[in-house]
Amino acid sequence: MTLSTSEKYLLGKGHVIFFRDKLFFLKKRYEAIHQECLNRGFSVVNIWPEGVSVYHHLWNDYQVTEEDISVNMARIKERMPIKARFSPCFDRKINE
């Protein structure tokens, strides 16, 4: 199995390999997103594959940096439709 040699967060090519050994981080994010969907009234099912828990060497965490957030915000602004629809849970658009 190929693991990333990059210590820097990636979008696009390489992002799957970057997160391949960060299952603890991914599990926490998955649970947070799942809960947020439930809070917003979406009908979602938890489908985290419990069998991956046997791969102890892949259960690393990751600390998100301000640079990571900036990279994501730039990507969202780049790809957000001009007439974006947004959740009634918030008063403002994401690109403000």
mmCIF file of N, CA and C in Angstrom:
data_model
loop_
_atom_site.group_PDB
_atom_site.id
_atom_site.type_symbol
_atom_site.label_atom_id
_atom_site.label_comp_id
_atom_site.label_asym_id
_atom_site.label_seq_id
_atom_site.Cartn_x
_atom_site.Cartn_y
_atom_site.Cartn_z
ATOM 1 N N MET A 1 0.841 -1.172 0.000
ATOM 2 C CA MET A 1 0.000 0.000 0.000
ATOM 3 C C MET A 1 0.891 1.242 0.000
ATOM 4 N N THR A 2 0.591 2.154 -0.900
ATOM 5 C CA THR A 2 1.360 3.388 -1.007
ATOM 6 C C THR A 2 0.900 4.386 0.044
ATOM 7 N N LEU A 3 1.855 4.954 0.756
ATOM 8 C CA LEU A 3 1.564 6.014 1.718
ATOM 9 C C LEU A 3 2.234 7.288 1.244
ATOM 10 N N SER A 4 1.666 8.398 1.632
ATOM 11 C CA SER A 4 2.183 9.690 1.199
ATOM 12 C C SER A 4 3.514 9.999 1.866
ATOM 13 N N THR A 5 4.385 10.617 1.112
ATOM 14 C CA THR A 5 5.635 11.107 1.684
ATOM 15 C C THR A 5 5.509 12.587 2.020
ATOM 16 N N SER A 6 4.383 13.185 1.634
ATOM 17 C CA SER A 6 4.161 14.605 1.887
ATOM 18 C C SER A 6 3.657 14.824 3.306
ATOM 19 N N GLU A 7 4.215 15.804 3.980
ATOM 20 C CA GLU A 7 3.710 16.184 5.290
ATOM 21 C C GLU A 7 2.747 17.356 5.172
ATOM 22 N N LYS A 8 2.585 17.850 3.957
ATOM 23 C CA LYS A 8 1.738 19.010 3.707
ATOM 24 C C LYS A 8 0.404 18.563 3.125
ATOM 25 N N TYR A 9 -0.671 19.168 3.612
ATOM 26 C CA TYR A 9 -2.029 18.896 3.144
ATOM 27 C C TYR A 9 -2.137 19.124 1.646
ATOM 28 N N LEU A 10 -2.860 18.240 0.976
ATOM 29 C CA LEU A 10 -3.006 18.313 -0.475
ATOM 30 C C LEU A 10 -4.471 18.325 -0.883
ATOM 31 N N LEU A 11 -4.766 19.038 -1.954
ATOM 32 C CA LEU A 11 -6.036 18.925 -2.660
ATOM 33 C C LEU A 11 -5.709 18.382 -4.039
ATOM 34 N N GLY A 12 -6.699 17.790 -4.686
ATOM 35 C CA GLY A 12 -6.451 17.274 -6.031
ATOM 36 C C GLY A 12 -5.602 16.022 -5.984
ATOM 37 N N LYS A 13 -4.724 15.882 -6.963
ATOM 38 C CA LYS A 13 -3.898 14.678 -7.072
ATOM 39 C C LYS A 13 -3.042 14.494 -5.815
ATOM 40 N N GLY A 14 -3.156 13.340 -5.214
ATOM 41 C CA GLY A 14 -2.367 13.024 -4.028
ATOM 42 C C GLY A 14 -3.126 13.102 -2.722
ATOM 43 N N HIS A 15 -4.335 13.694 -2.713
ATOM 44 C CA HIS A 15 -5.018 13.871 -1.433
ATOM 45 C C HIS A 15 -5.485 12.550 -0.823
ATOM 46 N N VAL A 16 -5.848 11.585 -1.634
ATOM 47 C CA VAL A 16 -6.280 10.294 -1.091
ATOM 48 C C VAL A 16 -5.100 9.594 -0.426
ATOM 49 N N ILE A 17 -3.963 9.581 -1.090
ATOM 50 C CA ILE A 17 -2.772 8.957 -0.513
ATOM 51 C C ILE A 17 -2.331 9.716 0.736
ATOM 52 N N PHE A 18 -2.447 11.046 0.730
ATOM 53 C CA PHE A 18 -2.062 11.838 1.899
ATOM 54 C C PHE A 18 -2.835 11.390 3.143
ATOM 55 N N PHE A 19 -4.129 11.119 2.990
ATOM 56 C CA PHE A 19 -4.963 10.770 4.142
ATOM 57 C C PHE A 19 -5.021 9.273 4.434
ATOM 58 N N ARG A 20 -4.366 8.458 3.631
ATOM 59 C CA ARG A 20 -4.455 7.005 3.773
ATOM 60 C C ARG A 20 -4.000 6.519 5.146
ATOM 61 N N ASP A 21 -3.036 7.168 5.749
ATOM 62 C CA ASP A 21 -2.557 6.738 7.070
ATOM 63 C C ASP A 21 -3.029 7.672 8.188
ATOM 64 N N LYS A 22 -4.141 8.362 7.949
ATOM 65 C CA LYS A 22 -4.688 9.293 8.939
ATOM 66 C C LYS A 22 -6.141 8.929 9.266
ATOM 67 N N LEU A 23 -6.362 7.628 9.522
ATOM 68 C CA LEU A 23 -7.722 7.146 9.752
ATOM 69 C C LEU A 23 -8.350 7.716 11.016
ATOM 70 N N PHE A 24 -7.558 7.980 12.039
ATOM 71 C CA PHE A 24 -8.121 8.566 13.262
ATOM 72 C C PHE A 24 -8.709 9.941 12.951
ATOM 73 N N PHE A 25 -7.983 10.748 12.214
ATOM 74 C CA PHE A 25 -8.480 12.064 11.791
ATOM 75 C C PHE A 25 -9.737 11.907 10.939
ATOM 76 N N LEU A 26 -9.697 11.006 9.953
ATOM 77 C CA LEU A 26 -10.839 10.815 9.058
ATOM 78 C C LEU A 26 -12.075 10.342 9.816
ATOM 79 N N LYS A 27 -11.892 9.450 10.781
ATOM 80 C CA LYS A 27 -13.022 8.951 11.580
ATOM 81 C C LYS A 27 -13.651 10.091 12.373
ATOM 82 N N LYS A 28 -12.834 10.929 12.999
ATOM 83 C CA LYS A 28 -13.370 12.074 13.756
ATOM 84 C C LYS A 28 -14.129 13.021 12.838
ATOM 85 N N ARG A 29 -13.581 13.314 11.662
ATOM 86 C CA ARG A 29 -14.241 14.210 10.695
ATOM 87 C C ARG A 29 -15.540 13.601 10.197
ATOM 88 N N TYR A 30 -15.507 12.310 9.898
ATOM 89 C CA TYR A 30 -16.704 11.622 9.425
ATOM 90 C C TYR A 30 -17.816 11.719 10.470
ATOM 91 N N GLU A 31 -17.476 11.445 11.721
ATOM 92 C CA GLU A 31 -18.475 11.509 12.788
ATOM 93 C C GLU A 31 -19.014 12.925 12.962
ATOM 94 N N ALA A 32 -18.151 13.926 12.863
ATOM 95 C CA ALA A 32 -18.591 15.320 13.005
ATOM 96 C C ALA A 32 -19.515 15.724 11.857
ATOM 97 N N ILE A 33 -19.162 15.337 10.643
ATOM 98 C CA ILE A 33 -19.997 15.667 9.477
ATOM 99 C C ILE A 33 -21.321 14.914 9.552
ATOM 100 N N HIS A 34 -21.273 13.654 9.950
ATOM 101 C CA HIS A 34 -22.495 12.862 10.101
ATOM 102 C C HIS A 34 -23.434 13.528 11.110
ATOM 103 N N GLN A 35 -22.889 13.939 12.244
ATOM 104 C CA GLN A 35 -23.709 14.591 13.268
ATOM 105 C C GLN A 35 -24.269 15.918 12.769
ATOM 106 N N GLU A 36 -23.469 16.691 12.049
ATOM 107 C CA GLU A 36 -23.941 17.968 11.506
ATOM 108 C C GLU A 36 -25.090 17.746 10.524
ATOM 109 N N CYS A 37 -25.000 16.711 9.712
ATOM 110 C CA CYS A 37 -26.102 16.384 8.786
ATOM 111 C C CYS A 37 -27.375 16.063 9.564
ATOM 112 N N LEU A 38 -27.251 15.269 10.628
ATOM 113 C CA LEU A 38 -28.411 14.955 11.464
ATOM 114 C C LEU A 38 -28.978 16.219 12.096
ATOM 115 N N ASN A 39 -28.090 17.091 12.597
ATOM 116 C CA ASN A 39 -28.532 18.349 13.209
ATOM 117 C C ASN A 39 -29.316 19.211 12.229
ATOM 118 N N ARG A 40 -28.975 19.117 10.956
ATOM 119 C CA ARG A 40 -29.646 19.916 9.926
ATOM 120 C C ARG A 40 -30.881 19.228 9.355
ATOM 121 N N GLY A 41 -31.200 18.066 9.890
ATOM 122 C CA GLY A 41 -32.419 17.394 9.479
ATOM 123 C C GLY A 41 -32.293 16.455 8.295
ATOM 124 N N PHE A 42 -31.068 16.172 7.872
ATOM 125 C CA PHE A 42 -30.873 15.229 6.777
ATOM 126 C C PHE A 42 -31.014 13.800 7.297
ATOM 127 N N SER A 43 -31.493 12.925 6.458
ATOM 128 C CA SER A 43 -31.584 11.511 6.797
ATOM 129 C C SER A 43 -30.323 10.832 6.267
ATOM 130 N N VAL A 44 -29.398 10.532 7.149
ATOM 131 C CA VAL A 44 -28.127 9.927 6.754
ATOM 132 C C VAL A 44 -27.864 8.675 7.590
ATOM 133 N N VAL A 45 -27.084 7.780 7.032
ATOM 134 C CA VAL A 45 -26.742 6.532 7.705
ATOM 135 C C VAL A 45 -25.232 6.496 7.895
ATOM 136 N N ASN A 46 -24.804 6.079 9.071
ATOM 137 C CA ASN A 46 -23.377 5.959 9.357
ATOM 138 C C ASN A 46 -22.857 4.707 8.654
ATOM 139 N N ILE A 47 -21.963 4.906 7.694
ATOM 140 C CA ILE A 47 -21.425 3.761 6.946
ATOM 141 C C ILE A 47 -19.901 3.649 7.079
ATOM 142 N N TRP A 48 -19.357 4.108 8.196
ATOM 143 C CA TRP A 48 -17.919 3.967 8.408
ATOM 144 C C TRP A 48 -17.570 2.478 8.439
ATOM 145 N N PRO A 49 -16.572 2.048 7.670
ATOM 146 C CA PRO A 49 -16.212 0.621 7.625
ATOM 147 C C PRO A 49 -15.450 0.201 8.882
ATOM 148 N N GLU A 50 -16.124 -0.454 9.792
ATOM 149 C CA GLU A 50 -15.514 -0.819 11.075
ATOM 150 C C GLU A 50 -14.331 -1.775 10.914
ATOM 151 N N GLY A 51 -14.259 -2.503 9.821
ATOM 152 C CA GLY A 51 -13.174 -3.450 9.602
ATOM 153 C C GLY A 51 -11.796 -2.820 9.493
ATOM 154 N N VAL A 52 -11.722 -1.523 9.242
ATOM 155 C CA VAL A 52 -10.416 -0.878 9.084
ATOM 156 C C VAL A 52 -9.687 -0.700 10.415
ATOM 157 N N SER A 53 -10.369 -0.975 11.518
ATOM 158 C CA SER A 53 -9.736 -0.789 12.828
ATOM 159 C C SER A 53 -8.551 -1.731 13.045
ATOM 160 N N VAL A 54 -8.430 -2.779 12.259
ATOM 161 C CA VAL A 54 -7.318 -3.728 12.426
ATOM 162 C C VAL A 54 -5.996 -3.185 11.884
ATOM 163 N N TYR A 55 -6.043 -2.126 11.099
ATOM 164 C CA TYR A 55 -4.837 -1.550 10.502
ATOM 165 C C TYR A 55 -4.256 -0.470 11.425
ATOM 166 N N HIS A 56 -3.683 -0.905 12.518
ATOM 167 C CA HIS A 56 -3.209 0.011 13.560
ATOM 168 C C HIS A 56 -2.214 1.046 13.041
ATOM 169 N N HIS A 57 -1.376 0.665 12.097
ATOM 170 C CA HIS A 57 -0.353 1.575 11.573
ATOM 171 C C HIS A 57 -0.949 2.714 10.749
ATOM 172 N N LEU A 58 -2.232 2.620 10.403
ATOM 173 C CA LEU A 58 -2.876 3.673 9.608
ATOM 174 C C LEU A 58 -3.707 4.632 10.460
ATOM 175 N N TRP A 59 -3.795 4.376 11.775
ATOM 176 C CA TRP A 59 -4.654 5.184 12.653
ATOM 177 C C TRP A 59 -3.890 6.361 13.269
ATOM 178 N N ASN A 60 -3.491 7.270 12.404
ATOM 179 C CA ASN A 60 -2.820 8.485 12.854
ATOM 180 C C ASN A 60 -3.792 9.654 12.808
ATOM 181 N N ASP A 61 -3.488 10.658 13.590
ATOM 182 C CA ASP A 61 -4.295 11.878 13.613
ATOM 183 C C ASP A 61 -3.643 12.905 12.696
ATOM 184 N N TYR A 62 -4.314 13.994 12.487
ATOM 185 C CA TYR A 62 -3.771 15.100 11.703
ATOM 186 C C TYR A 62 -4.286 16.390 12.305
ATOM 187 N N GLN A 63 -3.417 17.362 12.463
ATOM 188 C CA GLN A 63 -3.795 18.669 12.993
ATOM 189 C C GLN A 63 -3.957 19.642 11.836
ATOM 190 N N VAL A 64 -5.172 20.105 11.622
ATOM 191 C CA VAL A 64 -5.456 21.059 10.545
ATOM 192 C C VAL A 64 -4.783 22.390 10.871
ATOM 193 N N THR A 65 -4.153 22.996 9.864
ATOM 194 C CA THR A 65 -3.477 24.280 10.055
ATOM 195 C C THR A 65 -4.294 25.405 9.426
ATOM 196 N N GLU A 66 -3.931 26.619 9.753
ATOM 197 C CA GLU A 66 -4.576 27.786 9.133
ATOM 198 C C GLU A 66 -4.344 27.775 7.622
ATOM 199 N N GLU A 67 -3.170 27.326 7.207
ATOM 200 C CA GLU A 67 -2.876 27.234 5.772
ATOM 201 C C GLU A 67 -3.816 26.234 5.084
ATOM 202 N N ASP A 68 -4.085 25.094 5.746
ATOM 203 C CA ASP A 68 -5.021 24.106 5.200
ATOM 204 C C ASP A 68 -6.402 24.726 4.989
ATOM 205 N N ILE A 69 -6.849 25.480 5.977
ATOM 206 C CA ILE A 69 -8.162 26.129 5.895
ATOM 207 C C ILE A 69 -8.174 27.139 4.757
ATOM 208 N N SER A 70 -7.105 27.899 4.617
ATOM 209 C CA SER A 70 -7.013 28.878 3.524
ATOM 210 C C SER A 70 -7.063 28.200 2.158
ATOM 211 N N VAL A 71 -6.370 27.077 2.031
ATOM 212 C CA VAL A 71 -6.376 26.326 0.773
ATOM 213 C C VAL A 71 -7.801 25.870 0.450
ATOM 214 N N ASN A 72 -8.508 25.350 1.456
ATOM 215 C CA ASN A 72 -9.885 24.900 1.235
ATOM 216 C C ASN A 72 -10.811 26.059 0.893
ATOM 217 N N MET A 73 -10.681 27.175 1.590
ATOM 218 C CA MET A 73 -11.540 28.331 1.312
ATOM 219 C C MET A 73 -11.316 28.845 -0.109
ATOM 220 N N ALA A 74 -10.073 28.872 -0.553
ATOM 221 C CA ALA A 74 -9.780 29.310 -1.924
ATOM 222 C C ALA A 74 -10.430 28.364 -2.928
ATOM 223 N N ARG A 75 -10.379 27.063 -2.663
ATOM 224 C CA ARG A 75 -10.990 26.085 -3.566
ATOM 225 C C ARG A 75 -12.511 26.243 -3.589
ATOM 226 N N ILE A 76 -13.105 26.471 -2.439
ATOM 227 C CA ILE A 76 -14.559 26.665 -2.377
ATOM 228 C C ILE A 76 -14.960 27.900 -3.173
ATOM 229 N N LYS A 77 -14.246 28.997 -2.974
ATOM 230 C CA LYS A 77 -14.554 30.229 -3.719
ATOM 231 C C LYS A 77 -14.402 30.017 -5.220
ATOM 232 N N GLU A 78 -13.395 29.249 -5.598
ATOM 233 C CA GLU A 78 -13.132 28.967 -7.014
ATOM 234 C C GLU A 78 -14.260 28.150 -7.648
ATOM 235 N N ARG A 79 -14.826 27.235 -6.889
ATOM 236 C CA ARG A 79 -15.810 26.304 -7.450
ATOM 237 C C ARG A 79 -17.254 26.610 -7.075
ATOM 238 N N MET A 80 -17.472 27.565 -6.189
ATOM 239 C CA MET A 80 -18.835 27.874 -5.751
ATOM 240 C C MET A 80 -19.626 28.480 -6.902
ATOM 241 N N PRO A 81 -20.827 27.960 -7.165
ATOM 242 C CA PRO A 81 -21.654 28.554 -8.218
ATOM 243 C C PRO A 81 -21.993 30.010 -7.900
ATOM 244 N N ILE A 82 -22.209 30.808 -8.937
ATOM 245 C CA ILE A 82 -22.540 32.222 -8.740
ATOM 246 C C ILE A 82 -23.806 32.372 -7.914
ATOM 247 N N LYS A 83 -24.798 31.589 -8.211
ATOM 248 C CA LYS A 83 -26.058 31.618 -7.457
ATOM 249 C C LYS A 83 -26.084 30.411 -6.527
ATOM 250 N N ALA A 84 -25.242 30.428 -5.526
ATOM 251 C CA ALA A 84 -25.147 29.295 -4.615
ATOM 252 C C ALA A 84 -26.370 29.225 -3.716
ATOM 253 N N ARG A 85 -26.841 28.012 -3.509
ATOM 254 C CA ARG A 85 -27.886 27.832 -2.505
ATOM 255 C C ARG A 85 -27.162 27.517 -1.204
ATOM 256 N N PHE A 86 -27.733 27.913 -0.121
ATOM 257 C CA PHE A 86 -27.060 27.649 1.139
ATOM 258 C C PHE A 86 -28.064 27.233 2.187
ATOM 259 N N SER A 87 -27.546 26.666 3.234
ATOM 260 C CA SER A 87 -28.363 26.098 4.289
ATOM 261 C C SER A 87 -29.106 27.183 5.051
ATOM 262 N N PRO A 88 -30.360 26.917 5.422
ATOM 263 C CA PRO A 88 -31.084 27.874 6.256
ATOM 264 C C PRO A 88 -30.506 27.954 7.667
ATOM 265 N N CYS A 89 -29.528 27.096 7.970
ATOM 266 C CA CYS A 89 -28.908 27.109 9.301
ATOM 267 C C CYS A 89 -27.985 28.302 9.493
ATOM 268 N N PHE A 90 -27.646 28.980 8.403
ATOM 269 C CA PHE A 90 -26.695 30.075 8.491
ATOM 270 C C PHE A 90 -27.260 31.337 7.866
ATOM 271 N N ASP A 91 -26.811 32.473 8.353
ATOM 272 C CA ASP A 91 -27.272 33.769 7.853
ATOM 273 C C ASP A 91 -26.427 34.285 6.704
ATOM 274 N N ARG A 92 -25.232 33.751 6.520
ATOM 275 C CA ARG A 92 -24.327 34.328 5.530
ATOM 276 C C ARG A 92 -23.881 33.286 4.519
ATOM 277 N N LYS A 93 -23.457 33.775 3.375
ATOM 278 C CA LYS A 93 -22.916 32.898 2.346
ATOM 279 C C LYS A 93 -21.488 32.517 2.715
ATOM 280 N N ILE A 94 -21.042 31.404 2.219
ATOM 281 C CA ILE A 94 -19.702 30.919 2.544
ATOM 282 C C ILE A 94 -18.605 31.791 1.947
ATOM 283 N N ASN A 95 -18.889 32.507 0.860
ATOM 284 C CA ASN A 95 -17.829 33.280 0.203
ATOM 285 C C ASN A 95 -17.759 34.721 0.683
ATOM 286 N N GLU A 96 -18.380 35.036 1.793
ATOM 287 C CA GLU A 96 -18.276 36.399 2.338
ATOM 288 C C GLU A 96 -16.980 36.571 3.093
#
